[in-house]
Amino acid sequence: MKILITGGAGFIGSHLAEALLACDEEVFIIDDLSTGSIDNIIHLKENPLFHYTIDTIKNQSLMAELVDRCDLLFHLAAAVGVKLIVESPVNTIETNIYGTEVVLQLANKKKKKVVITSTSEVYGKSDAIPFQEDADMVLGPTTKGRWSYACSKAIDEFLALAYYKEKKLPVVIVRLFNTVGPRQTGRYGMVVPTFVQQALLNHPITIYGDGRQSRSFSHVSDVVRGLTGLSRHPDAVGQVFNIGNNKEISIEALAQLIKKKTGSSSEIVYIPYDQAYEEGFEDMQRRVPDITKIGRLIGFEPEVGINEIIDSVIDYYYKQ
Ligand code: UDP
């Protein structure tokens, strides 16, 4: 098969490309390197089945050509990372909505299957833990920038489902929960690489808020397995799936675990949200996926726990 990955030089995209190449698929990627990096794909460049284009998915004629050449599309290109979203809200909304529009419109011409990656952010502040795919979205007001990310991704989901219902375009929607692993950078605020880098440098480990908020982290290899599994299953079409790990850890416990594993002398400091992000920033207290649906369809179960997840990130930064 010929497979197109938008955002293929990103953290998750590059791991997905690697996994597909390992199955002898022909992989095309497009990435504008806004948050992705050539370093993420440099080792793939020698592979004759790997092709890369450095450009934006907003370049419609180029995208038309790429979509035309491929049988399956993974749409991962997006503005990601809460810090980036708070700092560049216009770009977040435009990239996430317009980019997906382009991908769906082009895919629809010859009804190419599209896997649309959405996010656990769409559940927002809901306390209906664990989050089920058909649960309500509980978002804050439009005056609080963070929610633009969830809203833009929710529009992507609506649009993809509309293409499925109205035009019979085969789409699969996946909501990724906090994904971690080698190549993820802390530059856009993601907590695990940030804490690991701080710990390795013996710099203060910065907990935002009181640290009692929790997340469920999954390793990128589990996420990639979920993505490829769903893309291959005919019954996944027209549906929404959570992909993640349902084991939860508080941010404070995470900081302590990373400090211990790195043998760091870092001090652990607490920074108010207003200072870390922006005035009036709202965080979510807990975020846990219900993974029954993906488990039932493709037998998905996360294999990598928090200890191995952290070890893989420490390992990666040691080698940098
Ligand atoms: N966080 C933190 N210190 C940091 C970066 C993040 O305490 O240096 C917190 C953040 O406020 C959130 C959690 O860690 O509660 C996860 O943040 P991340 O940006 O990785 O992902 P999110 O779940 O917010 O999308």
Coordinates of C-alpha atoms and ligand atoms in Angstrom, one line a residue:
M1 CA 0.0 0.0 0.0
K2 CA 1.0 3.6 -0.5
I3 CA 0.3 5.6 2.7
L4 CA 0.4 9.3 3.2
I5 CA 1.1 10.7 6.7
T6 CA 0.5 14.4 7.2
G7 CA 2.8 15.7 10.0
G8 CA 5.0 12.7 9.3
A9 CA 8.2 14.4 10.6
G10 CA 6.5 15.0 14.0
F11 CA 7.0 12.9 17.1
I12 CA 4.1 10.5 16.5
G13 CA 4.1 10.7 12.7
S14 CA 7.8 9.7 12.5
H15 CA 7.1 6.6 14.7
L16 CA 4.1 5.7 12.6
A17 CA 6.2 6.1 9.4
E18 CA 8.8 3.8 10.9
A19 CA 6.3 1.1 11.8
L20 CA 4.6 1.2 8.4
L21 CA 8.0 0.9 6.6
A22 CA 8.8 -2.1 8.8
C23 CA 5.6 -3.7 7.3
D24 CA 7.0 -3.0 3.8
E25 CA 4.4 -0.3 3.1
E26 CA 5.4 2.6 0.9
V27 CA 5.3 5.8 3.0
F28 CA 4.9 9.4 1.9
I29 CA 5.1 12.2 4.4
I30 CA 4.4 15.9 4.3
D31 CA 5.5 18.2 7.1
D32 CA 6.1 21.9 7.3
L33 CA 8.6 21.4 10.2
S34 CA 6.7 23.8 12.4
T35 CA 6.9 21.4 15.3
G36 CA 8.3 18.4 13.5
S37 CA 12.0 18.0 12.7
I38 CA 14.2 16.5 10.0
D39 CA 16.1 14.7 12.8
N40 CA 13.0 12.6 13.4
I41 CA 13.1 11.1 9.9
I42 CA 16.8 11.3 8.9
H43 CA 17.3 7.6 9.5
L44 CA 14.4 6.8 7.1
K45 CA 15.7 8.8 4.2
E46 CA 17.8 5.9 2.9
N47 CA 14.8 3.6 2.6
P48 CA 13.6 3.5 -1.0
L49 CA 10.0 3.1 0.2
F50 CA 10.2 6.4 2.1
H51 CA 9.4 9.8 0.4
Y52 CA 9.2 13.1 2.1
T53 CA 7.9 16.6 1.2
I54 CA 8.6 19.6 3.3
D55 CA 5.6 21.9 2.8
T56 CA 2.4 22.9 4.4
I57 CA -0.8 20.8 4.0
K58 CA -2.4 24.2 3.1
N59 CA -0.7 23.8 -0.3
Q60 CA -3.7 22.4 -2.1
S61 CA -2.2 21.5 -5.4
L62 CA 0.7 19.6 -3.8
M63 CA -1.6 17.9 -1.4
A64 CA -3.9 16.9 -4.3
E65 CA -0.9 15.1 -6.0
L66 CA 0.1 13.3 -2.8
V67 CA -3.4 12.2 -1.9
D68 CA -3.9 11.0 -5.5
R69 CA -0.8 8.8 -5.2
C70 CA -1.8 7.1 -1.9
D71 CA -4.4 4.5 -0.9
L72 CA -4.6 5.5 2.8
L73 CA -4.1 8.7 4.7
F74 CA -3.2 9.4 8.3
H75 CA -3.9 13.0 9.1
L76 CA -1.6 14.0 12.0
A77 CA -0.5 17.5 11.0
A78 CA -1.8 19.9 13.6
A79 CA -0.9 22.6 16.0
V80 CA -0.1 20.7 19.2
G81 CA 0.9 21.4 22.8
V82 CA -1.0 23.5 25.2
K83 CA 1.7 26.1 25.5
L84 CA 1.9 26.6 21.7
I85 CA -1.9 26.8 21.5
V86 CA -2.1 29.5 24.2
E87 CA 0.7 31.4 22.5
S88 CA -0.4 31.1 18.9
P89 CA -4.2 30.8 18.9
V90 CA -4.8 32.1 15.3
N91 CA -2.4 29.5 13.9
T92 CA -3.9 26.7 16.0
I93 CA -7.4 27.3 14.8
E94 CA -6.5 27.9 11.2
T95 CA -4.2 25.0 10.8
N96 CA -6.4 22.5 12.6
I97 CA -9.6 23.4 10.8
Y98 CA -8.4 24.4 7.4
G99 CA -5.8 21.6 7.2
T100 CA -8.4 19.0 7.9
E101 CA -10.8 20.5 5.4
V102 CA -8.2 20.2 2.7
V103 CA -7.4 16.6 3.6
L104 CA -11.0 15.5 3.7
Q105 CA -12.0 17.3 0.5
L106 CA -9.1 15.8 -1.5
A107 CA -9.6 12.3 0.0
N108 CA -13.2 12.5 -1.0
K109 CA -12.4 12.8 -4.7
K110 CA -11.5 9.1 -4.9
K111 CA -12.8 8.0 -1.6
K112 CA -9.4 7.3 0.0
K113 CA -9.6 6.1 3.6
V114 CA -8.6 8.8 6.1
V115 CA -7.6 8.3 9.7
I116 CA -8.2 11.6 11.5
T117 CA -6.3 12.1 14.7
S118 CA -8.2 14.0 17.3
T119 CA -7.4 14.5 21.0
S120 CA -8.6 13.7 24.5
E121 CA -8.8 17.5 24.9
V122 CA -12.3 17.3 23.4
Y123 CA -13.6 15.8 26.7
G124 CA -12.5 19.0 28.3
K125 CA -13.4 19.4 32.0
S126 CA -15.7 16.5 32.1
D127 CA -15.5 14.5 35.3
A128 CA -17.2 11.4 33.8
I129 CA -14.0 9.3 34.2
P130 CA -13.0 7.2 32.3
F131 CA -13.9 9.1 29.2
Q132 CA -16.1 7.1 26.8
E133 CA -16.3 8.1 23.1
D134 CA -19.9 9.1 23.2
A135 CA -19.7 11.1 26.4
D136 CA -20.4 14.8 26.5
M137 CA -17.8 17.4 25.9
V138 CA -17.4 19.9 28.8
L139 CA -15.5 22.9 27.5
G140 CA -14.8 26.3 29.0
P141 CA -15.7 29.7 27.5
T142 CA -14.3 31.1 24.3
T143 CA -12.5 33.8 26.2
K144 CA -10.1 31.1 27.5
G145 CA -7.7 30.3 24.7
R146 CA -7.0 26.7 25.7
W147 CA -10.4 25.6 24.6
S148 CA -9.8 26.7 21.0
Y149 CA -7.7 23.5 20.6
A150 CA -10.5 21.2 21.8
C151 CA -13.1 23.1 19.7
S152 CA -11.0 23.1 16.5
K153 CA -10.5 19.3 16.9
A154 CA -14.2 18.8 17.6
I155 CA -15.0 20.6 14.3
D156 CA -12.5 18.3 12.6
E157 CA -14.4 15.3 14.0
F158 CA -17.8 16.8 13.0
L159 CA -16.5 17.4 9.5
A160 CA -15.0 13.9 9.1
L161 CA -18.2 12.3 10.4
A162 CA -20.2 14.5 8.0
Y163 CA -18.1 13.3 5.1
Y164 CA -18.7 9.8 6.2
K165 CA -22.5 10.2 6.5
E166 CA -23.2 12.4 3.6
K167 CA -20.5 11.4 1.0
K168 CA -19.6 7.8 2.2
L169 CA -16.0 8.8 2.7
P170 CA -14.3 6.1 4.8
V171 CA -13.0 7.9 7.9
V172 CA -11.7 6.7 11.2
I173 CA -11.4 9.1 14.1
V174 CA -9.0 8.5 16.9
R175 CA -8.7 10.5 20.1
L176 CA -5.1 10.3 21.3
F177 CA -4.4 10.7 25.0
N178 CA -1.1 12.0 26.4
T179 CA 1.4 10.2 24.2
V180 CA 5.0 10.0 25.3
G181 CA 8.3 8.6 24.0
P182 CA 11.6 9.3 22.3
R183 CA 11.7 12.3 20.0
Q184 CA 9.0 14.2 21.9
T185 CA 10.3 17.6 22.7
G186 CA 9.5 19.7 25.8
R187 CA 9.6 22.8 23.7
Y188 CA 5.8 23.0 23.4
G189 CA 5.2 22.3 27.0
M190 CA 4.7 18.6 27.1
V191 CA 5.3 17.5 30.7
V192 CA 7.3 14.3 30.5
P193 CA 10.1 15.5 28.2
T194 CA 10.1 18.8 30.1
F195 CA 10.6 17.1 33.5
V196 CA 13.2 14.7 32.2
Q197 CA 15.3 17.5 30.6
Q198 CA 15.0 19.6 33.8
A199 CA 16.0 16.6 36.0
L200 CA 19.0 15.7 33.8
L201 CA 20.2 19.2 34.0
N202 CA 19.5 19.4 37.7
H203 CA 17.3 22.4 37.0
P204 CA 14.1 23.0 39.0
I205 CA 11.3 20.6 38.0
T206 CA 8.3 22.9 37.4
I207 CA 5.0 21.6 38.5
Y208 CA 2.1 23.8 37.3
G209 CA -0.7 24.2 39.9
D210 CA -0.7 22.0 42.9
G211 CA 0.5 18.8 41.1
R212 CA -2.6 16.9 42.1
Q213 CA -4.0 16.9 38.6
S214 CA -3.4 13.6 36.9
R215 CA -2.9 12.2 33.4
S216 CA -2.7 8.8 31.8
F217 CA 0.4 8.5 29.7
S218 CA 0.8 6.1 26.9
H219 CA 3.9 5.1 25.0
V220 CA 4.1 6.1 21.4
S221 CA 4.6 2.4 20.3
D222 CA 1.2 1.5 21.8
V223 CA -0.4 4.5 20.1
V224 CA 1.1 3.5 16.7
R225 CA -0.2 0.0 17.2
G226 CA -3.6 1.3 17.8
L227 CA -3.5 3.6 14.8
T228 CA -2.4 0.9 12.4
G229 CA -4.8 -1.7 13.8
L230 CA -7.8 0.6 13.4
S231 CA -6.7 1.7 9.9
R232 CA -6.8 -1.9 8.8
H233 CA -10.1 -2.9 10.3
P234 CA -13.1 -2.3 8.1
D235 CA -15.5 -2.0 11.0
A236 CA -13.6 1.0 12.4
V237 CA -14.9 3.2 9.6
G238 CA -17.3 5.9 10.6
Q239 CA -16.4 5.6 14.2
V240 CA -14.5 7.4 17.0
F241 CA -12.0 5.6 19.2
N242 CA -9.9 6.5 22.2
I243 CA -6.3 5.4 22.1
G244 CA -4.4 5.6 25.3
N245 CA -3.3 3.9 28.5
N246 CA -5.8 3.9 31.4
K247 CA -3.2 3.9 34.2
E248 CA -3.3 7.3 35.9
I249 CA -0.5 9.2 37.7
S250 CA -0.6 12.7 39.4
I251 CA 1.8 15.3 38.0
E252 CA 3.4 15.5 41.5
A253 CA 4.1 11.7 41.6
L254 CA 5.4 12.0 38.0
A255 CA 7.9 14.7 39.0
Q256 CA 9.1 12.6 42.0
L257 CA 9.4 9.4 39.9
I258 CA 11.4 11.2 37.2
K259 CA 13.6 12.8 39.8
K260 CA 14.3 9.4 41.4
K261 CA 15.0 7.6 38.1
T262 CA 17.4 10.3 36.9
G263 CA 19.2 10.5 40.3
S264 CA 18.7 14.2 40.0
S265 CA 19.3 16.9 42.6
S266 CA 16.6 19.1 41.1
E267 CA 14.4 21.0 43.4
I268 CA 10.7 20.5 42.7
V269 CA 8.9 23.9 42.4
Y270 CA 5.3 24.8 42.1
I271 CA 4.3 27.5 39.6
P272 CA 0.8 29.0 39.5
Y273 CA -1.1 28.3 36.2
D274 CA -1.5 32.1 35.5
Q275 CA 2.3 32.4 35.4
A276 CA 2.9 29.2 33.5
Y277 CA 0.3 29.8 30.8
E278 CA -1.9 32.9 30.9
E279 CA -4.2 34.7 33.2
G280 CA -7.3 32.6 34.0
F281 CA -5.8 29.4 32.5
E282 CA -8.0 26.4 33.1
D283 CA -6.5 22.9 33.5
M284 CA -8.3 19.6 33.6
Q285 CA -7.9 17.7 36.8
R286 CA -8.1 14.1 35.5
R287 CA -8.0 12.6 32.1
V288 CA -8.4 8.8 31.7
P289 CA -9.5 7.0 28.5
D290 CA -12.0 4.2 28.4
I291 CA -10.3 1.8 26.0
T292 CA -13.0 -0.8 25.9
K293 CA -14.1 0.1 22.4
I294 CA -10.7 -0.3 20.7
G295 CA -10.0 -3.3 22.8
R296 CA -13.2 -5.0 21.6
L297 CA -12.6 -4.3 18.0
I298 CA -8.9 -4.9 17.5
G299 CA -7.8 -6.5 20.8
F300 CA -5.9 -3.4 21.8
E301 CA -4.2 -3.3 25.2
P302 CA -1.4 -0.9 26.2
E303 CA 1.8 -2.8 26.8
V304 CA 4.2 -0.1 28.0
G305 CA 3.7 1.2 31.6
I306 CA 4.8 4.5 33.1
N307 CA 8.2 3.2 34.3
E308 CA 9.2 2.1 30.8
I309 CA 7.8 5.2 29.3
I310 CA 9.9 7.4 31.5
D311 CA 13.0 5.2 31.0
S312 CA 12.6 5.5 27.2
V313 CA 12.5 9.3 27.4
I314 CA 15.5 9.4 29.8
D315 CA 17.4 7.1 27.4
Y316 CA 16.6 9.3 24.5
Y317 CA 17.8 12.5 26.2
Y318 CA 21.0 10.8 27.5
K319 CA 21.9 10.1 23.8
Q320 CA 21.2 13.7 22.7
Ligands
UDP1 N1 2.7 20.5 33.4 C1 3.5 20.8 34.5 N2 4.8 21.3 34.3 C2 5.3 21.5 33.0 C3 4.4 21.1 31.9 C4 3.2 20.6 32.2 O1 3.1 20.6 35.7 O2 6.4 21.9 32.9 C5 1.4 19.9 33.7 C6 0.2 20.6 32.9 O3 -0.2 21.8 33.6 C7 -0.8 19.5 32.9 C8 0.0 18.2 32.8 O4 1.3 18.6 33.3 O5 -1.6 19.5 34.0 C9 0.1 17.7 31.4 O6 0.6 18.7 30.5 P1 0.9 18.5 29.0 O7 1.2 19.9 28.4 O8 2.0 17.5 28.8 O9 -0.4 17.9 28.4 P2 -2.0 18.2 28.5 O10 -2.5 17.1 29.3 O11 -2.1 19.5 29.3 O12 -2.4 18.3 27.1

